Tab-separated table of C-alpha atoms in Angstrom:
chain	number	residue	atom	x	y	z
A	578	UNK	CA	67.117	98.301	-258.979
A	579	UNK	CA	66.648	100.549	-261.965
A	580	UNK	CA	63.052	101.148	-263.338
A	581	UNK	CA	64.443	100.873	-266.813
A	582	UNK	CA	65.210	97.280	-266.362
A	583	UNK	CA	62.190	96.501	-264.154
A	584	UNK	CA	59.442	97.905	-266.403
A	585	UNK	CA	59.863	95.397	-269.210
A	586	UNK	CA	60.098	92.663	-266.598
A	587	UNK	CA	56.844	94.042	-265.010
A	588	UNK	CA	55.042	94.206	-268.511
A	589	UNK	CA	56.229	90.518	-269.159
A	590	UNK	CA	54.863	89.175	-265.830
A	591	UNK	CA	51.467	91.052	-266.073
A	592	UNK	CA	50.938	89.771	-269.681
A	593	UNK	CA	51.669	86.331	-268.511
A	594	UNK	CA	49.221	86.670	-265.738
A	595	UNK	CA	46.593	87.842	-268.116
A	596	UNK	CA	47.058	84.861	-270.505
A	597	UNK	CA	46.977	82.563	-267.448
A	598	UNK	CA	43.699	84.019	-266.222
A	599	UNK	CA	42.140	83.632	-269.783
A	600	UNK	CA	43.257	80.002	-269.802
A	601	UNK	CA	41.561	79.540	-266.516
A	602	UNK	CA	38.313	80.950	-267.828
A	603	UNK	CA	38.509	78.688	-270.833
A	604	UNK	CA	39.293	75.571	-268.707
A	605	UNK	CA	36.765	76.476	-266.128
A	606	UNK	CA	33.956	76.556	-268.551
A	607	UNK	CA	34.626	73.505	-270.721
A	608	UNK	CA	36.187	71.286	-267.843
A	609	UNK	CA	33.146	71.118	-265.788
A	610	UNK	CA	30.802	70.547	-268.614
A	611	UNK	CA	32.062	67.116	-269.221
A	612	UNK	CA	31.343	66.095	-265.500
A	613	UNK	CA	28.697	63.509	-265.467
A	614	UNK	CA	25.150	64.451	-264.327
A	615	UNK	CA	22.319	66.754	-265.517
A	616	UNK	CA	22.325	69.960	-263.404
A	617	UNK	CA	18.740	70.587	-264.291
A	618	UNK	CA	17.458	67.293	-263.121
A	619	UNK	CA	19.542	67.684	-259.849
A	620	UNK	CA	17.703	70.893	-259.274
A	621	UNK	CA	14.509	69.171	-258.970
A	622	UNK	CA	15.771	66.802	-256.194
A	623	UNK	CA	14.273	63.681	-257.620
A	624	UNK	CA	10.833	65.160	-257.757
A	625	UNK	CA	8.509	64.119	-260.758
A	626	UNK	CA	9.158	66.730	-263.420
A	627	UNK	CA	7.618	66.873	-266.928
A	628	UNK	CA	9.787	67.457	-269.910
A	629	UNK	CA	8.123	70.855	-270.340
A	630	UNK	CA	9.335	71.849	-266.833
A	631	UNK	CA	12.780	70.569	-267.523
A	632	UNK	CA	12.902	72.658	-270.727
A	633	UNK	CA	11.640	75.793	-268.867
A	634	UNK	CA	14.350	75.369	-266.295
A	635	UNK	CA	17.057	75.005	-269.030
A	636	UNK	CA	15.747	78.043	-270.766
A	637	UNK	CA	15.716	80.026	-267.394
A	638	UNK	CA	19.217	79.304	-266.686
A	639	UNK	CA	20.459	79.687	-270.354
A	640	UNK	CA	21.322	76.061	-270.763
A	641	UNK	CA	19.441	75.847	-274.050
A	642	UNK	CA	21.489	78.515	-275.761
A	643	UNK	CA	24.552	77.744	-278.031
A	644	UNK	CA	27.754	76.849	-276.276
A	645	UNK	CA	29.488	79.755	-277.798
A	646	UNK	CA	26.854	82.124	-276.424
A	647	UNK	CA	27.046	80.527	-272.965
A	648	UNK	CA	30.990	80.918	-273.131
A	649	UNK	CA	31.024	84.631	-274.018
A	650	UNK	CA	28.191	85.424	-271.237
A	651	UNK	CA	30.475	83.378	-268.722
A	652	UNK	CA	33.554	85.376	-269.514
A	653	UNK	CA	31.855	88.659	-269.587
A	654	UNK	CA	30.178	87.982	-266.163
A	655	UNK	CA	33.394	86.555	-264.813
A	656	UNK	CA	35.538	89.552	-265.835
A	657	UNK	CA	32.767	92.090	-264.501
A	658	UNK	CA	32.429	90.119	-261.105
A	659	UNK	CA	29.184	88.422	-261.790
A	660	UNK	CA	29.721	84.763	-261.366
A	661	UNK	CA	26.116	83.831	-261.997
A	662	UNK	CA	23.525	82.196	-259.849
A	663	UNK	CA	23.814	78.872	-258.139
A	664	UNK	CA	21.438	76.160	-259.363
A	665	UNK	CA	20.948	74.511	-255.860
A	666	UNK	CA	20.945	77.438	-253.602
A	667	UNK	CA	19.271	79.856	-256.000
A	668	UNK	CA	21.504	82.648	-254.652
A	669	UNK	CA	24.235	84.730	-256.465
A	670	UNK	CA	27.633	82.814	-256.561
A	671	UNK	CA	29.429	85.677	-255.341
A	672	UNK	CA	27.444	86.079	-252.172
A	673	UNK	CA	27.766	82.364	-251.503
A	674	UNK	CA	31.630	82.504	-251.783
A	675	UNK	CA	31.756	85.714	-249.637
A	676	UNK	CA	29.797	83.989	-246.852
A	677	UNK	CA	32.121	80.923	-246.797
A	678	UNK	CA	35.488	82.764	-247.414
A	679	UNK	CA	36.108	83.802	-243.831
A	680	UNK	CA	36.019	80.336	-242.385
A	681	UNK	CA	38.523	79.342	-245.110
A	682	UNK	CA	40.773	82.210	-244.503
A	683	UNK	CA	40.815	81.482	-240.874
A	684	UNK	CA	41.630	77.781	-241.140
A	685	UNK	CA	44.119	77.822	-244.086
A	686	UNK	CA	45.574	81.245	-243.105
A	687	UNK	CA	46.718	80.077	-239.762
A	688	UNK	CA	47.921	76.724	-241.096
A	689	UNK	CA	49.833	78.487	-243.848
A	690	UNK	CA	51.578	80.947	-241.456
A	691	UNK	CA	52.488	78.017	-239.100
A	692	UNK	CA	53.905	75.574	-241.709
A	693	UNK	CA	55.691	78.178	-243.569
A	694	UNK	CA	57.599	79.379	-240.438
A	695	UNK	CA	58.191	75.870	-239.265
A	696	UNK	CA	59.397	74.689	-242.584
A	697	UNK	CA	61.690	77.712	-243.037
A	698	UNK	CA	63.241	77.202	-239.651
A	699	UNK	CA	63.740	73.432	-239.818
A	700	UNK	CA	64.880	73.532	-243.386
A	701	UNK	CA	67.541	76.071	-242.451
A	702	UNK	CA	68.778	74.152	-239.503
A	703	UNK	CA	68.847	70.926	-241.449
A	704	UNK	CA	70.863	72.347	-244.322
A	705	UNK	CA	73.176	74.077	-242.187
A	706	UNK	CA	74.101	70.901	-240.227
A	707	UNK	CA	73.488	68.468	-243.131
A	708	UNK	CA	74.372	64.961	-242.615
A	709	UNK	CA	73.924	65.011	-238.761
A	710	UNK	CA	71.285	63.190	-236.812
A	711	UNK	CA	68.891	66.141	-236.765
A	712	UNK	CA	69.088	66.631	-240.544
A	713	UNK	CA	68.335	62.933	-241.236
A	714	UNK	CA	65.489	62.872	-238.703
A	715	UNK	CA	63.897	65.985	-240.189
A	716	UNK	CA	64.228	65.040	-243.683
A	717	UNK	CA	62.786	61.521	-243.125
A	718	UNK	CA	59.837	62.863	-241.213
A	719	UNK	CA	59.183	65.502	-243.737
A	720	UNK	CA	59.408	63.014	-246.559
A	721	UNK	CA	56.989	60.631	-244.814
A	722	UNK	CA	54.394	63.383	-244.039
A	723	UNK	CA	54.543	64.844	-247.651
A	724	UNK	CA	53.595	61.508	-249.051
A	725	UNK	CA	50.611	60.975	-246.774
A	726	UNK	CA	47.304	61.918	-248.218
A	727	UNK	CA	45.856	64.706	-246.146
A	728	UNK	CA	42.351	63.259	-245.895
A	729	UNK	CA	43.921	59.917	-244.658
A	730	UNK	CA	45.840	61.799	-241.839
A	731	UNK	CA	42.713	63.865	-241.057
A	732	UNK	CA	40.806	60.542	-240.574
A	733	UNK	CA	43.584	59.183	-238.475
A	734	UNK	CA	43.670	62.218	-236.181
A	735	UNK	CA	39.910	61.991	-235.831
A	736	UNK	CA	40.110	58.288	-234.862
A	737	UNK	CA	42.709	58.867	-232.423
A	738	UNK	CA	42.172	62.475	-230.822
A	739	UNK	CA	38.441	62.784	-231.468
A	740	UNK	CA	36.909	59.300	-231.011
A	741	UNK	CA	39.636	58.118	-228.883
A	742	UNK	CA	41.880	55.145	-229.175
A	743	UNK	CA	43.306	52.998	-226.382
A	744	UNK	CA	44.671	55.050	-223.545
A	745	UNK	CA	44.141	58.379	-225.665
A	746	UNK	CA	40.620	59.921	-224.778
A	747	UNK	CA	38.641	61.982	-227.372
A	748	UNK	CA	40.101	65.594	-226.673
A	749	UNK	CA	38.859	67.537	-229.793
A	750	UNK	CA	35.531	67.817	-231.921
A	751	UNK	CA	35.451	65.674	-234.987
A	752	UNK	CA	34.017	68.329	-237.240
A	753	UNK	CA	32.349	71.717	-237.593
A	754	UNK	CA	33.541	75.068	-236.571
A	755	UNK	CA	31.713	75.782	-233.477
A	756	UNK	CA	29.443	74.013	-230.981
A	757	UNK	CA	26.944	76.801	-230.666
A	758	UNK	CA	25.539	78.659	-227.804
A	759	UNK	CA	28.771	80.651	-226.984
A	760	UNK	CA	29.725	84.115	-227.411
A	761	UNK	CA	32.631	86.603	-226.666
A	762	UNK	CA	35.878	85.001	-225.487
A	763	UNK	CA	34.154	81.525	-224.954
A	764	UNK	CA	33.213	81.675	-228.761
A	765	UNK	CA	36.822	82.243	-229.658
A	766	UNK	CA	38.080	79.352	-227.448
A	767	UNK	CA	35.344	77.128	-228.997
A	768	UNK	CA	36.467	77.938	-232.569
A	769	UNK	CA	40.105	77.521	-231.637
A	770	UNK	CA	39.191	74.010	-230.195
A	771	UNK	CA	37.526	73.025	-233.418
A	772	UNK	CA	40.445	74.198	-235.440
A	773	UNK	CA	43.173	72.100	-233.743
A	774	UNK	CA	42.847	68.804	-235.782
A	775	UNK	CA	42.226	70.479	-239.229
A	776	UNK	CA	45.156	72.884	-238.641
A	777	UNK	CA	47.258	70.202	-237.482
A	778	UNK	CA	46.566	68.044	-240.442
A	779	UNK	CA	47.370	71.084	-242.838
A	780	UNK	CA	50.557	71.837	-241.024
A	781	UNK	CA	51.866	68.286	-240.938
A	782	UNK	CA	51.361	68.005	-244.723
A	783	UNK	CA	52.360	71.395	-245.664
A	784	UNK	CA	55.500	72.033	-243.641
A	785	UNK	CA	57.303	69.195	-245.313
A	786	UNK	CA	57.370	70.908	-248.761
A	787	UNK	CA	58.694	74.259	-247.378
A	788	UNK	CA	61.465	72.390	-245.396
A	789	UNK	CA	62.644	70.396	-248.340
A	790	UNK	CA	62.820	73.258	-250.648
A	791	UNK	CA	64.511	75.559	-248.120
A	792	UNK	CA	67.038	72.760	-247.372
A	793	UNK	CA	67.884	72.178	-250.992
A	794	UNK	CA	68.304	75.836	-251.766
A	795	UNK	CA	70.443	76.459	-248.811
A	796	UNK	CA	72.553	73.537	-249.720
A	797	UNK	CA	73.149	75.016	-253.150
A	798	UNK	CA	74.457	78.178	-251.633
A	799	UNK	CA	76.766	76.637	-248.978
A	800	UNK	CA	79.605	76.073	-251.413
A	801	UNK	CA	79.593	79.737	-252.508
A	802	UNK	CA	82.941	81.749	-252.247
A	803	UNK	CA	81.244	84.641	-250.642
A	804	UNK	CA	80.421	82.456	-247.416
A	805	UNK	CA	84.110	81.530	-247.363
A	806	UNK	CA	85.028	85.412	-247.541
A	807	UNK	CA	82.597	86.139	-244.938
A	808	UNK	CA	84.162	83.509	-242.567
A	809	UNK	CA	87.527	84.895	-243.308
A	810	UNK	CA	86.354	88.337	-242.322
A	811	UNK	CA	85.810	86.895	-238.835
A	812	UNK	CA	81.997	86.684	-238.941
A	813	UNK	CA	80.501	84.160	-236.608
A	814	UNK	CA	78.783	81.007	-238.176
A	815	UNK	CA	75.343	82.175	-236.977
A	816	UNK	CA	75.918	85.545	-238.701
A	817	UNK	CA	77.115	84.033	-241.915
A	818	UNK	CA	74.166	81.953	-241.985
A	819	UNK	CA	71.715	84.723	-241.217
A	820	UNK	CA	73.063	87.574	-243.150
A	821	UNK	CA	74.466	85.824	-246.285
A	822	UNK	CA	73.430	82.259	-246.888
A	823	UNK	CA	69.713	82.479	-245.896
A	824	UNK	CA	68.770	85.706	-247.799
A	825	UNK	CA	70.462	84.205	-251.087
A	826	UNK	CA	68.587	80.927	-250.540
A	827	UNK	CA	65.155	82.508	-250.240
A	828	UNK	CA	64.076	82.976	-253.872
A	829	UNK	CA	62.611	79.437	-254.535
A	830	UNK	CA	61.212	79.444	-251.013
A	831	UNK	CA	59.540	82.985	-251.351
A	832	UNK	CA	57.841	81.622	-254.472
A	833	UNK	CA	56.526	78.657	-252.604
A	834	UNK	CA	55.292	80.570	-249.721
A	835	UNK	CA	53.292	82.965	-251.930
A	836	UNK	CA	51.880	79.983	-253.732
A	837	UNK	CA	50.983	78.714	-250.307
A	838	UNK	CA	49.192	82.035	-249.608
A	839	UNK	CA	47.250	81.375	-252.900
A	840	UNK	CA	46.013	78.141	-251.247
A	841	UNK	CA	44.543	80.272	-248.374
A	842	UNK	CA	41.628	81.343	-250.767
A	843	UNK	CA	41.296	77.743	-252.160
A	844	UNK	CA	41.474	76.175	-248.878
A	845	UNK	CA	41.693	72.381	-248.661
A	846	UNK	CA	38.790	70.609	-250.150
A	847	UNK	CA	39.679	67.247	-248.688
A	848	UNK	CA	40.458	68.518	-245.308
A	849	UNK	CA	37.480	70.695	-245.051
A	850	UNK	CA	35.130	67.768	-246.170
A	851	UNK	CA	36.774	65.421	-243.749
A	852	UNK	CA	36.215	67.770	-240.780
A	853	UNK	CA	32.970	69.286	-242.104
A	854	UNK	CA	34.488	72.802	-242.006
A	855	UNK	CA	31.970	75.311	-243.233
A	856	UNK	CA	34.384	76.824	-245.836
A	857	UNK	CA	35.038	77.187	-249.735
A	858	UNK	CA	36.469	73.594	-249.768
A	859	UNK	CA	33.265	72.155	-248.545
A	860	UNK	CA	31.263	74.358	-250.810
A	861	UNK	CA	33.095	73.171	-253.832
A	862	UNK	CA	32.513	69.527	-252.923
A	863	UNK	CA	28.831	70.244	-252.610
A	864	UNK	CA	28.653	72.162	-255.894
A	865	UNK	CA	30.647	69.409	-257.831
A	866	UNK	CA	28.338	66.698	-256.545
A	867	UNK	CA	25.292	68.150	-258.246
A	868	UNK	CA	26.842	69.541	-260.632
A	869	UNK	CA	26.110	73.178	-259.920
A	870	UNK	CA	27.920	74.658	-262.889
A	871	UNK	CA	27.979	78.259	-262.013
A	872	UNK	CA	29.131	77.569	-258.499
A	873	UNK	CA	31.851	75.281	-259.562
A	874	UNK	CA	32.979	77.633	-262.157
A	875	UNK	CA	33.101	80.581	-259.828
A	876	UNK	CA	34.978	78.810	-257.201
A	877	UNK	CA	37.442	77.536	-259.776
A	878	UNK	CA	38.028	81.077	-261.074
A	879	UNK	CA	38.467	82.348	-257.441
A	880	UNK	CA	40.827	79.489	-256.518
A	881	UNK	CA	42.831	79.738	-259.822
A	882	UNK	CA	42.798	83.617	-259.694
A	883	UNK	CA	44.295	83.508	-256.180
A	884	UNK	CA	47.087	81.497	-257.297
A	885	UNK	CA	47.868	83.601	-260.261
A	886	UNK	CA	47.807	86.725	-258.193
A	887	UNK	CA	50.207	85.261	-255.588
A	888	UNK	CA	52.473	83.857	-258.207
A	889	UNK	CA	52.535	87.284	-259.828
A	890	UNK	CA	53.441	89.008	-256.401
A	891	UNK	CA	56.142	86.544	-255.961
A	892	UNK	CA	57.614	87.326	-259.367
A	893	UNK	CA	57.384	91.059	-258.898
A	894	UNK	CA	59.234	90.743	-255.572
A	895	UNK	CA	62.216	88.598	-256.896
A	896	UNK	CA	64.013	91.377	-258.520
A	897	UNK	CA	64.222	93.301	-255.282
A	898	UNK	CA	65.549	90.086	-253.556
A	899	UNK	CA	68.027	89.471	-256.417
A	900	UNK	CA	68.355	92.211	-259.200
A	901	UNK	CA	69.872	89.689	-261.530
A	902	UNK	CA	66.222	88.168	-262.155
A	903	UNK	CA	65.135	91.142	-264.132
A	904	UNK	CA	68.174	91.168	-266.418
């Protein structure tokens, strides 16, 4: 596509992303300050503490400063990469996030790749043979799984495949990332063994959305005159679907896949908590229960920033898939 048409489109999308990031910073600061609980008292872990000691802690963490000053320092630090110091761990928030990020990327990254591929494939097949038994079965299963809460499904899988139910023995660990005491290839197998149930939970809930969006988008394209023309030229049905129908139906699905990639950084708070997975989701739950304001705010910025970035990349990719988008 032409650069003259793309540059204004690029500027508009970058501006929108900047505004979204500013909204995230404002929301992240004020939203978590209405969460019940006193973070200073939580830091003492219930130990007898005098009013002077509490005041000293508030002064140490800047909680005695005016709200506008706390907000400006928070925004300045976030934009420069300084997310503050955790109240409960007494460590830089950035280091805590970096330590937990690999586990989350491993779990949700594998899940996103699997359910995106599965959803695209089944959504394409369902739409191309819409109304048939396979379409009705796929759509029914997808709608059912999409409506199931992920934490409930995770608990059900633990009950059946970890604890064991009836003739089904306990096959997989109920939580954690590793058993310990392994190295090399045995360690890889151990981690993979622990990943089965949480990945299955994420895939079961996540693939349904991809399937339904791809199916709906492809159904909209199937009445197009260009497909009739392609068939009239003698192309096989599979070639018409692969070369013409599917590429034109990918725009909404590409956006959703990129948004799902944004979820890779955020992980799944509920699933990681249910399976005691040592990732960012579990860390967010710990921070919110205190509340540990710097850690909660830092995680919120990382989660939302990943979503904004992935959505921006999807928007920048759209004109190359369909040049009409930038007009």
